[in-house]
Short mmCIF file of C-alpha atoms in Angstrom, two decimals:
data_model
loop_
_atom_site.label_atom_id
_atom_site.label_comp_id
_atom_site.label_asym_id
_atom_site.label_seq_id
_atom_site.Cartn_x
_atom_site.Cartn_y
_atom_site.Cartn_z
CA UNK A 1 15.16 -32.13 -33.55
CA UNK A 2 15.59 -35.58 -32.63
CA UNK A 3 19.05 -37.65 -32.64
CA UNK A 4 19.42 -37.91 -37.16
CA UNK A 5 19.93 -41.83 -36.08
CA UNK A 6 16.80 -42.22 -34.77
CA UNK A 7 14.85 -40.49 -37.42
CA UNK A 8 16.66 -42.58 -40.07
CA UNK A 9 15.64 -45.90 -37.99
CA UNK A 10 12.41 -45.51 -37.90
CA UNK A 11 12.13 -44.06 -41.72
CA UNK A 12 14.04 -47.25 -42.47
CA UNK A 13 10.16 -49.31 -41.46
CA UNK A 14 8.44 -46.67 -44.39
CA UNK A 15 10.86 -48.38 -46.96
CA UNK A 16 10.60 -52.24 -45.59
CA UNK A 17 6.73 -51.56 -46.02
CA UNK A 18 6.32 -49.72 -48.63
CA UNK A 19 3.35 -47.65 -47.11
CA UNK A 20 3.57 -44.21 -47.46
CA UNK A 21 0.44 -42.53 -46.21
CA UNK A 22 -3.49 -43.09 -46.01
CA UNK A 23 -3.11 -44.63 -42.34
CA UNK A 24 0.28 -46.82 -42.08
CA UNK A 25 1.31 -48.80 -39.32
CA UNK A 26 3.45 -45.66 -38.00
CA UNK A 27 0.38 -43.25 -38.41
CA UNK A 28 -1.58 -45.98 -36.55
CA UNK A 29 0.84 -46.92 -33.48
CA UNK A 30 1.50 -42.62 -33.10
CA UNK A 31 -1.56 -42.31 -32.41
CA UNK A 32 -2.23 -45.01 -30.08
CA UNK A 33 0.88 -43.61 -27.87
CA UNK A 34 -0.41 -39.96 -28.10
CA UNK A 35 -3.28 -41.46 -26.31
CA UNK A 36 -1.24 -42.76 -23.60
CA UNK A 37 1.10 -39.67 -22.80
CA UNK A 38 -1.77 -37.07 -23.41
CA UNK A 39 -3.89 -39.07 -20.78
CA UNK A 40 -7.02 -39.22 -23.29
CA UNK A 41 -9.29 -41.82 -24.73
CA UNK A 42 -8.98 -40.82 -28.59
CA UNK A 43 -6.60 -39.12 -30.30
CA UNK A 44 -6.64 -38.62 -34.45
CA UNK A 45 -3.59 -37.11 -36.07
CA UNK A 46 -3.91 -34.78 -39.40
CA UNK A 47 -1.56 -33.21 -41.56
CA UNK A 48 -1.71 -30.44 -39.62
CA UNK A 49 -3.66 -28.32 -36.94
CA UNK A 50 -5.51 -25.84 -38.79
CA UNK A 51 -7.31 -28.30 -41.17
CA UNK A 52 -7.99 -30.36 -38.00
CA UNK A 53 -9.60 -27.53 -35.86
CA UNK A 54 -11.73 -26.87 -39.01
CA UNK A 55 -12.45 -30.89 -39.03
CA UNK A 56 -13.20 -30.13 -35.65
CA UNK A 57 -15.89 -27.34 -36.04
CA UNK A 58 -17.30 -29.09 -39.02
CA UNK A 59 -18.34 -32.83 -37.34
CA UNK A 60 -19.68 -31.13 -34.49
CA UNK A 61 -22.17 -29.21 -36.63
CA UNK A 62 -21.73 -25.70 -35.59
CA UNK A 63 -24.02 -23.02 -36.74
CA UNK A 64 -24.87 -19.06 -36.30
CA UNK A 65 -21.74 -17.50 -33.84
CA UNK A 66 -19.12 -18.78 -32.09
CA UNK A 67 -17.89 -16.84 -29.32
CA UNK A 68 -13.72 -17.30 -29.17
CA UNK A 69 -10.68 -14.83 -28.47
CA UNK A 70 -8.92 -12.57 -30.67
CA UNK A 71 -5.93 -12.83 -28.69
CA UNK A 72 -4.76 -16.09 -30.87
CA UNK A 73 -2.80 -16.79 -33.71
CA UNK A 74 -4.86 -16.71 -37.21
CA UNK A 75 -5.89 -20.35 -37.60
CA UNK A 76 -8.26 -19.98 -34.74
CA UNK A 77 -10.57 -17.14 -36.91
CA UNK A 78 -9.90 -18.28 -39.83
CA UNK A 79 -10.85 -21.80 -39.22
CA UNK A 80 -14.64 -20.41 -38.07
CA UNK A 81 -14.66 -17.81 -41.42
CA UNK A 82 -13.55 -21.07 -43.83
CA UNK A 83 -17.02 -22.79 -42.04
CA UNK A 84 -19.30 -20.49 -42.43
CA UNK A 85 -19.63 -19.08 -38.95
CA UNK A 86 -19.76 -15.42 -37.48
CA UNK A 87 -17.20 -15.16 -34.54
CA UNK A 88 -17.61 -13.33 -31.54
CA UNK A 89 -14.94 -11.87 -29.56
CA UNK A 90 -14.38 -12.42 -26.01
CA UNK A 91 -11.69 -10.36 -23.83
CA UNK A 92 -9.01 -11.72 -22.15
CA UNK A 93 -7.91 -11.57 -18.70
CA UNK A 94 -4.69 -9.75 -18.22
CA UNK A 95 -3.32 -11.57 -15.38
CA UNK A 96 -3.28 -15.03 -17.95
CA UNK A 97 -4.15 -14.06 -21.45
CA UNK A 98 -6.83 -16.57 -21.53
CA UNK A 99 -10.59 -15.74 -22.06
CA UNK A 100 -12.09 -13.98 -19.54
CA UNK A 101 -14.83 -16.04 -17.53
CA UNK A 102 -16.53 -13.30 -16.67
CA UNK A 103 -17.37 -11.56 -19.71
CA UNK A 104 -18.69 -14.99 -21.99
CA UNK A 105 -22.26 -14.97 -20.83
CA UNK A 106 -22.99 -11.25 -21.76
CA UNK A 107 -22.34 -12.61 -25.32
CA UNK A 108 -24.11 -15.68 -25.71
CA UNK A 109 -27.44 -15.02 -27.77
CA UNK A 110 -29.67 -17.67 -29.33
CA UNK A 111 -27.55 -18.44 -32.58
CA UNK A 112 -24.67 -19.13 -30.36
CA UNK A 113 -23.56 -22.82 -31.05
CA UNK A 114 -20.25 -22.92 -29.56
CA UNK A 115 -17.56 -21.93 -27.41
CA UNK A 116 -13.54 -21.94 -28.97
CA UNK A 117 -11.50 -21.07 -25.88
CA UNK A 118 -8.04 -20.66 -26.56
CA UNK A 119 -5.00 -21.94 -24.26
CA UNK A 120 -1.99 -19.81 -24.47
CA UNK A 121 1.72 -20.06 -24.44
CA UNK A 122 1.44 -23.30 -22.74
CA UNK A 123 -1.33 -21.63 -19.82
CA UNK A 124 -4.97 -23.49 -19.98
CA UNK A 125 -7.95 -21.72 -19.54
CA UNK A 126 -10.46 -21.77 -16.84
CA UNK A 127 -11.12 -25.52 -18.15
CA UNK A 128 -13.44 -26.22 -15.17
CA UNK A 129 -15.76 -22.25 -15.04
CA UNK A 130 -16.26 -22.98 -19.15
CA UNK A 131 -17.88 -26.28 -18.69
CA UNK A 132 -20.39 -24.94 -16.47
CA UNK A 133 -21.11 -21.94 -18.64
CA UNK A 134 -21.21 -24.30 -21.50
CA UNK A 135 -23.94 -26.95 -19.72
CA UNK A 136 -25.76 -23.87 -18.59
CA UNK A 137 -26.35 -22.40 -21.94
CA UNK A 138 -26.53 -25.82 -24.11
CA UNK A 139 -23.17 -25.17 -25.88
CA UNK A 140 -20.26 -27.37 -27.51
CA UNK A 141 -16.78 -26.44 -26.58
CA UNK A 142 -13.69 -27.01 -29.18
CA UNK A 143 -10.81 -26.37 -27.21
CA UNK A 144 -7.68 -23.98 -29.38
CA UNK A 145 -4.65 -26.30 -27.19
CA UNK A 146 -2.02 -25.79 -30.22
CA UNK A 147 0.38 -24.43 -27.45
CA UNK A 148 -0.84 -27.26 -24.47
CA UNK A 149 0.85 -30.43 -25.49
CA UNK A 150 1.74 -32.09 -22.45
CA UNK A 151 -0.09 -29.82 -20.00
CA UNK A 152 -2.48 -31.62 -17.22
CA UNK A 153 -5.06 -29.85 -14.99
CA UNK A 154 -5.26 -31.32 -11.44
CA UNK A 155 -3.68 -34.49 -13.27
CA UNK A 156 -5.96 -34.84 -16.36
CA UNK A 157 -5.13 -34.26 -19.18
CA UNK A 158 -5.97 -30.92 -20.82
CA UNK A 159 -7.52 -33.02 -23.91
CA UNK A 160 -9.74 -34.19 -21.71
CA UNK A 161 -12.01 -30.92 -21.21
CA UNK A 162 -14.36 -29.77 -23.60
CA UNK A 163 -16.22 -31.62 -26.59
CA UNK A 164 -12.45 -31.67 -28.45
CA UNK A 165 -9.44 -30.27 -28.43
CA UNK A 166 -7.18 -29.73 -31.09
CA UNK A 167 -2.93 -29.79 -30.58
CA UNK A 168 -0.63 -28.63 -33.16
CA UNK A 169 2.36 -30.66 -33.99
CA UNK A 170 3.98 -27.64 -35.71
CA UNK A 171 7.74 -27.50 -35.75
CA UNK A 172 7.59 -24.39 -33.50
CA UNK A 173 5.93 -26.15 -31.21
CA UNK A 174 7.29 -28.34 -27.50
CA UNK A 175 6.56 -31.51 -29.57
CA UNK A 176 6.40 -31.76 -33.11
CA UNK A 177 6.04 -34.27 -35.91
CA UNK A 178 7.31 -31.22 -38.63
CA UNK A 179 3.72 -30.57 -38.91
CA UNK A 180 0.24 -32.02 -37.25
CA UNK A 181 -2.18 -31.62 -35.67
CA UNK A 182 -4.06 -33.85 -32.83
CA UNK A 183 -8.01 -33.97 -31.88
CA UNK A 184 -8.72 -35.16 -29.00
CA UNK A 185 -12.41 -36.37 -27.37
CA UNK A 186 -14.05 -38.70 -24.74
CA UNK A 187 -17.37 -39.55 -27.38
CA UNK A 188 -16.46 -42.65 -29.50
CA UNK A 189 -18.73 -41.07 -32.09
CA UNK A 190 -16.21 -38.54 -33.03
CA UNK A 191 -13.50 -41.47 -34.72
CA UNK A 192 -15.48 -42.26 -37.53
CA UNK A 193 -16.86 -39.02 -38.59
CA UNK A 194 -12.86 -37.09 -38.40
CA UNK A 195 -11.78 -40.11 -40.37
CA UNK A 196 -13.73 -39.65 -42.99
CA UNK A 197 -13.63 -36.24 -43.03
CA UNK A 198 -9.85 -36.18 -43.09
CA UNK A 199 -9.97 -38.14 -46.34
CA UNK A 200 -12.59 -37.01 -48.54
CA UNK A 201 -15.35 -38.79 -47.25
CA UNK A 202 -14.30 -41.74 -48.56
CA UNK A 203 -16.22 -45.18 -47.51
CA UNK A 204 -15.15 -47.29 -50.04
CA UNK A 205 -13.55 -48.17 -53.31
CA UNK A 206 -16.41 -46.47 -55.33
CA UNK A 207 -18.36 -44.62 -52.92
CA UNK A 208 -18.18 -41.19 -51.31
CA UNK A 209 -20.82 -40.25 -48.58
CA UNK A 210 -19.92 -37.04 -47.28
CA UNK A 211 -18.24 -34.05 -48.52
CA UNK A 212 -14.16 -34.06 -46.86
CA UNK A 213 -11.16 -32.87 -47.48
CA UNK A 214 -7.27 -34.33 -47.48
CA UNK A 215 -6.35 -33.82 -43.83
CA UNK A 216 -4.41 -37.43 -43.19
CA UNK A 217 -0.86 -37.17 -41.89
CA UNK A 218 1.83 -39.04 -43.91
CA UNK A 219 4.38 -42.15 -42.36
CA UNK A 220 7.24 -39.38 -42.03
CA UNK A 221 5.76 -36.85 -39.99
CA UNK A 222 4.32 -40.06 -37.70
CA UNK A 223 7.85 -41.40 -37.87
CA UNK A 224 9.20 -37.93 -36.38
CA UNK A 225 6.52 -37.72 -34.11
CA UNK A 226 7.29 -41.16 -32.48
CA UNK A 227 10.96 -40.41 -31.93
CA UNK A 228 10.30 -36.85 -30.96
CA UNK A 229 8.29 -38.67 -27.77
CA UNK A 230 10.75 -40.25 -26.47
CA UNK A 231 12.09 -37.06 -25.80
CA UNK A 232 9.29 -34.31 -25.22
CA UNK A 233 9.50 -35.07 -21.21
CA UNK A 234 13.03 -33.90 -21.54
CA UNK A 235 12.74 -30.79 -23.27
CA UNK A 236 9.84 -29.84 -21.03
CA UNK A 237 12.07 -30.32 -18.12
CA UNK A 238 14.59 -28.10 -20.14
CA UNK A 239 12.24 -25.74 -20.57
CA UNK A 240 11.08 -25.04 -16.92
CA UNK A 241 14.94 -24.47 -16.02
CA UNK A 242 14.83 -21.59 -18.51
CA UNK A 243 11.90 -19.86 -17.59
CA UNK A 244 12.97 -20.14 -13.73
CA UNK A 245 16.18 -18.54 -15.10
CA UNK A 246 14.13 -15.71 -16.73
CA UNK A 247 11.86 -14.85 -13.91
CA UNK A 248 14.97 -14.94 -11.65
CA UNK A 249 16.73 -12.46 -13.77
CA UNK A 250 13.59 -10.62 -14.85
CA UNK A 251 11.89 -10.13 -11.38
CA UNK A 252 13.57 -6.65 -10.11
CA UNK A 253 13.32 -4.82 -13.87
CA UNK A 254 11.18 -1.99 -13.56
CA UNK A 255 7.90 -2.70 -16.06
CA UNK A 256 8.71 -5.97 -17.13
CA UNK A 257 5.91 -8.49 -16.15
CA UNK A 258 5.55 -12.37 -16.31
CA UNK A 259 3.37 -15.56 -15.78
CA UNK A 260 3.67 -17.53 -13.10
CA UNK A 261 3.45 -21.33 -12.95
CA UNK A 262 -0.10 -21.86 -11.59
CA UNK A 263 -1.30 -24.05 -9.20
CA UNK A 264 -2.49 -27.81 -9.98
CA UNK A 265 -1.00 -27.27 -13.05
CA UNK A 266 1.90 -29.38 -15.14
CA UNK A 267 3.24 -26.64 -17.71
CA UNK A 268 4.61 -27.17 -20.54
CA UNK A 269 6.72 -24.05 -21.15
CA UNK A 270 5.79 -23.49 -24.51
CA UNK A 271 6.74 -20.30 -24.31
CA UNK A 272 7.67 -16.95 -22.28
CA UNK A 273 5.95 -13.86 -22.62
CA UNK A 274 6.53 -10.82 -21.21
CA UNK A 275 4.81 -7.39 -20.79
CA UNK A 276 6.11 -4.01 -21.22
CA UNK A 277 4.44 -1.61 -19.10
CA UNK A 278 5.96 1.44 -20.76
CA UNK A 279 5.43 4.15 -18.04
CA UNK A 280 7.43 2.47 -15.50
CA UNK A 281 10.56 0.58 -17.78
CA UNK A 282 10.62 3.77 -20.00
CA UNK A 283 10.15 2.20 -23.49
CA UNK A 284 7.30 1.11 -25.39
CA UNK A 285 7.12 -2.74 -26.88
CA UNK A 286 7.89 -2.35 -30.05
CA UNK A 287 10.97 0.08 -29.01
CA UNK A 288 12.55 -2.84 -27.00
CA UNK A 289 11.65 -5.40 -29.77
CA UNK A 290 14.18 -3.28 -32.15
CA UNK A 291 16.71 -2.56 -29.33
CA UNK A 292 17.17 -6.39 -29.05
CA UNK A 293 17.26 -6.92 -32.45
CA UNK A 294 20.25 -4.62 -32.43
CA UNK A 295 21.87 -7.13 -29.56
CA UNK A 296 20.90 -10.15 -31.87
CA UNK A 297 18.32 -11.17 -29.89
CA UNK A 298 15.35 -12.22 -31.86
CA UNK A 299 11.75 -11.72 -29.94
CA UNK A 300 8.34 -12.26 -30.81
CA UNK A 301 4.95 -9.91 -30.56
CA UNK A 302 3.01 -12.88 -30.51
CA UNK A 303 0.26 -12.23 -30.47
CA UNK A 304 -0.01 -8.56 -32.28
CA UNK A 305 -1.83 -7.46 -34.34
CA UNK A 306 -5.12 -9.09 -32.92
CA UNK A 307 -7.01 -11.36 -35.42
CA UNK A 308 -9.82 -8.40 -35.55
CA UNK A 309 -7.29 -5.99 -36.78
CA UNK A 310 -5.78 -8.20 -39.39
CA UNK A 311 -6.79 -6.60 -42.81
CA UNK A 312 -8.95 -8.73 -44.03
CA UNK A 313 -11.12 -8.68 -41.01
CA UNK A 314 -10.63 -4.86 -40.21
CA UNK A 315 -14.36 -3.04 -39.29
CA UNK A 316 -16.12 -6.36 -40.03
CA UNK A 317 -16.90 -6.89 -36.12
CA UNK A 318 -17.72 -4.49 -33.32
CA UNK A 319 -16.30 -5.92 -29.83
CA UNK A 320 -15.41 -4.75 -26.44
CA UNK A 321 -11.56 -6.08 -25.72
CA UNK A 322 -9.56 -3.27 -24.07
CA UNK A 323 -7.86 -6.40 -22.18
CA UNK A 324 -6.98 -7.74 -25.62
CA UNK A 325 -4.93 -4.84 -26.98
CA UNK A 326 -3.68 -3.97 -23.85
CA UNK A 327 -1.68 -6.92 -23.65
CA UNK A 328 -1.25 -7.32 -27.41
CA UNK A 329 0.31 -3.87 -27.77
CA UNK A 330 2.74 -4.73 -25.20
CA UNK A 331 3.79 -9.07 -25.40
CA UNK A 332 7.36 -10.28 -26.21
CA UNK A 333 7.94 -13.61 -26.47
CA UNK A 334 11.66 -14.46 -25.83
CA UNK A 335 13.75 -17.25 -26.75
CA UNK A 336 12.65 -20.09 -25.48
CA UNK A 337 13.71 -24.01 -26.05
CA UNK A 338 15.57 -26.40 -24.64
CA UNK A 339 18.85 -25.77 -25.85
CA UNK A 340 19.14 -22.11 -25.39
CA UNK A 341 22.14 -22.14 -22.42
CA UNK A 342 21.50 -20.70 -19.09
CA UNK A 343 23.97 -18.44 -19.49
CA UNK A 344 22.31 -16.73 -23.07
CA UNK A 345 19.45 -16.64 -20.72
CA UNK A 346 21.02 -14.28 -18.12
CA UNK A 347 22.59 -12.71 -20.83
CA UNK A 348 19.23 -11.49 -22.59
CA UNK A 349 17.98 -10.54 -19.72
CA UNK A 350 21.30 -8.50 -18.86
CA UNK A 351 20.70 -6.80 -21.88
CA UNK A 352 16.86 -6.06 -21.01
CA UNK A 353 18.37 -4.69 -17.63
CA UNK A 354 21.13 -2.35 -19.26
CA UNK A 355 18.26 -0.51 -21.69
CA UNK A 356 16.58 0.05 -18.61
CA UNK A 357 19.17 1.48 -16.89
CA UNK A 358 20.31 3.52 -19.73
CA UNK A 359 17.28 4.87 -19.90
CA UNK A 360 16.83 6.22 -16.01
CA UNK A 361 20.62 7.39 -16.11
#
């Protein structure tokens, strides 16, 4: 969270102008600035990033199947089920979680419509391989980049690939405005068509021309946004000192894997997974995850279960994704933001190191 100072500052301007929502001057100027630091030519801002990805899928006209990952978190299904369309699951690769290149074009048939790659904790996709699959085949491409604020591909940004992408401004997230959600685009013909569909579809006093929802993002969340900017370089930078501290620490444990920066790449350090590989540090996933607990240390299986298992989508699709719940049954995410001390850092992965060795004793 930002210096309390600052937030009450710039909530002091809501109060002078007595606009609360429905596009005030802070919604207005956010946005304008998110186009700057995410290196894109539009950027829209919503309440949050769920109803924006659905936005998203909606103005772009999608029909039939979709082919995305089930490696995600449940906004990215969920979003295609509330619009009508059939997903279609695409494995991942293991070495970065991302969908696999290689395996899209055995899927495509002639009611697919779309591609919805998803970038993961804070690692972009094969930005430049999709595009061609997608101009080969006719298809759009919405862009999942809730964990990808901030990240640039050979210097662009990563809004800049694909038809749109959509950010979330989540409080979990590297940069937050308590919640949002971003889309961004290159075609001018998007503005008009998420603004109205963020607000009911709502031309004028009396009139109503298409059918919308309430998507808009109020003055506070805008206000925290703008604040939180002036400080999302520094918590990046924060970030990147911890994960160089984990992979220091982590690197000699016996069946404990990790991501690599890649190349041409500004991270983000959204987050840091690991993988168990149970045969060689002698305990499965979810074992560790309730050893730490015991140390207070809090980890994540992000992402288990897949979205394909989740109940309400259990035997409803037949895919091929041994990739997927290989790395599924065995991903921690551990702590990671920019005030978690060095020193915790080397501690929790002290105490990843003693399990092992307790283990092999």
């Amino acid at each position: 969270m930002p210096p309390v100072d600052e937030y009450k500052k710039k909530i002091d301007q809501i109060w002078e102008k007595r606009w609360l929502t429905n596009c005030g001057l802070l919604h207005n100027e956010f946005e304008e600035k998110l186009n700057i630091y995410l290196k894109v030519s539009n950027a829209t801002v919503f309440c949050n990033g769920h109803l924006a990805l659905e936005i998203a899928i909606k103005a772009l006209g999608l029909t039939g199947e979709v082919i995305t990952t089930p490696f995600t978190f449940a906004s990215t299904t969920h979003a295609l089920i509330n619009c009508g369309l059939t997903p279609v699951f695409c494995d991942i690769d293991i070495d970065t979680c991302t969908m696999s290149i290689s395996k899209i074009e055995n899927l495509i048939t002639k009611n697919t419509s779309a591609l919805l790659p998803v970038h993961v904790f804070g690692y972009p996709c094969n930005v430049y391989a999709i595009e061609k699959i997608a101009k080969k085949h006719g298809l759009s491409v919405i862009y999942d980049a809730a964990h990808v604020f901030g990240v640039e591909v050979d210097g662009k940004g990563i809004g800049t690939f694909g038809d749109v992408s959509m950010f979330s401004m989540h409080a979990t997230k590297v940069f937050h405005s308590i919640e949002g959600g971003i889309l961004t685009y290159e075609n001018e013909v998007f503005k008009k068509e998420f603004n109205l569909l963020r607000n009911f579809g709502i031309t004028g006093p009396e009139m109503v021309a298409i059918t919308g929802t309430n998507a808009k993002m109020n003055e506070f969340q805008a206000a925290m946004g703008l604040v939180n900017l002036h400080y999302v370089d520094e918590e990046i930078s924060k970030r990147q000192k911890i994960a160089y501290m984990y992979r220091k620490c982590l690197k000699t444990i016996h069946g404990i894997k990790f991501l690599e920066d890649m190349p041409n790449i500004r991270h983000n350090y959204a987050y840091f997974p690991i993988i168990i590989q149970e045969n060689d540090y002698g305990l499965t996933r979810d074992s560790l995850y309730e050893k730490l607990q015991s140390y207070n240390v809090f980890t994540r299986k992000y992402f288990y279960p897949l979205t394909v298992d989740f109940d309400c989508y259990k035997s409803k699709f037949q895919c091929n994704i041994p990739n997927s719940r290989y790395i599924a049954d065995r991903v921690l995410t551990l702590p990671m933001y920019g005030e978690l001390e060095l020193d915790s850092v080397e501690k929790i992965c002290q105490i990843i190191q003693d399990i092992y060795l307790n283990i092999v004793s």
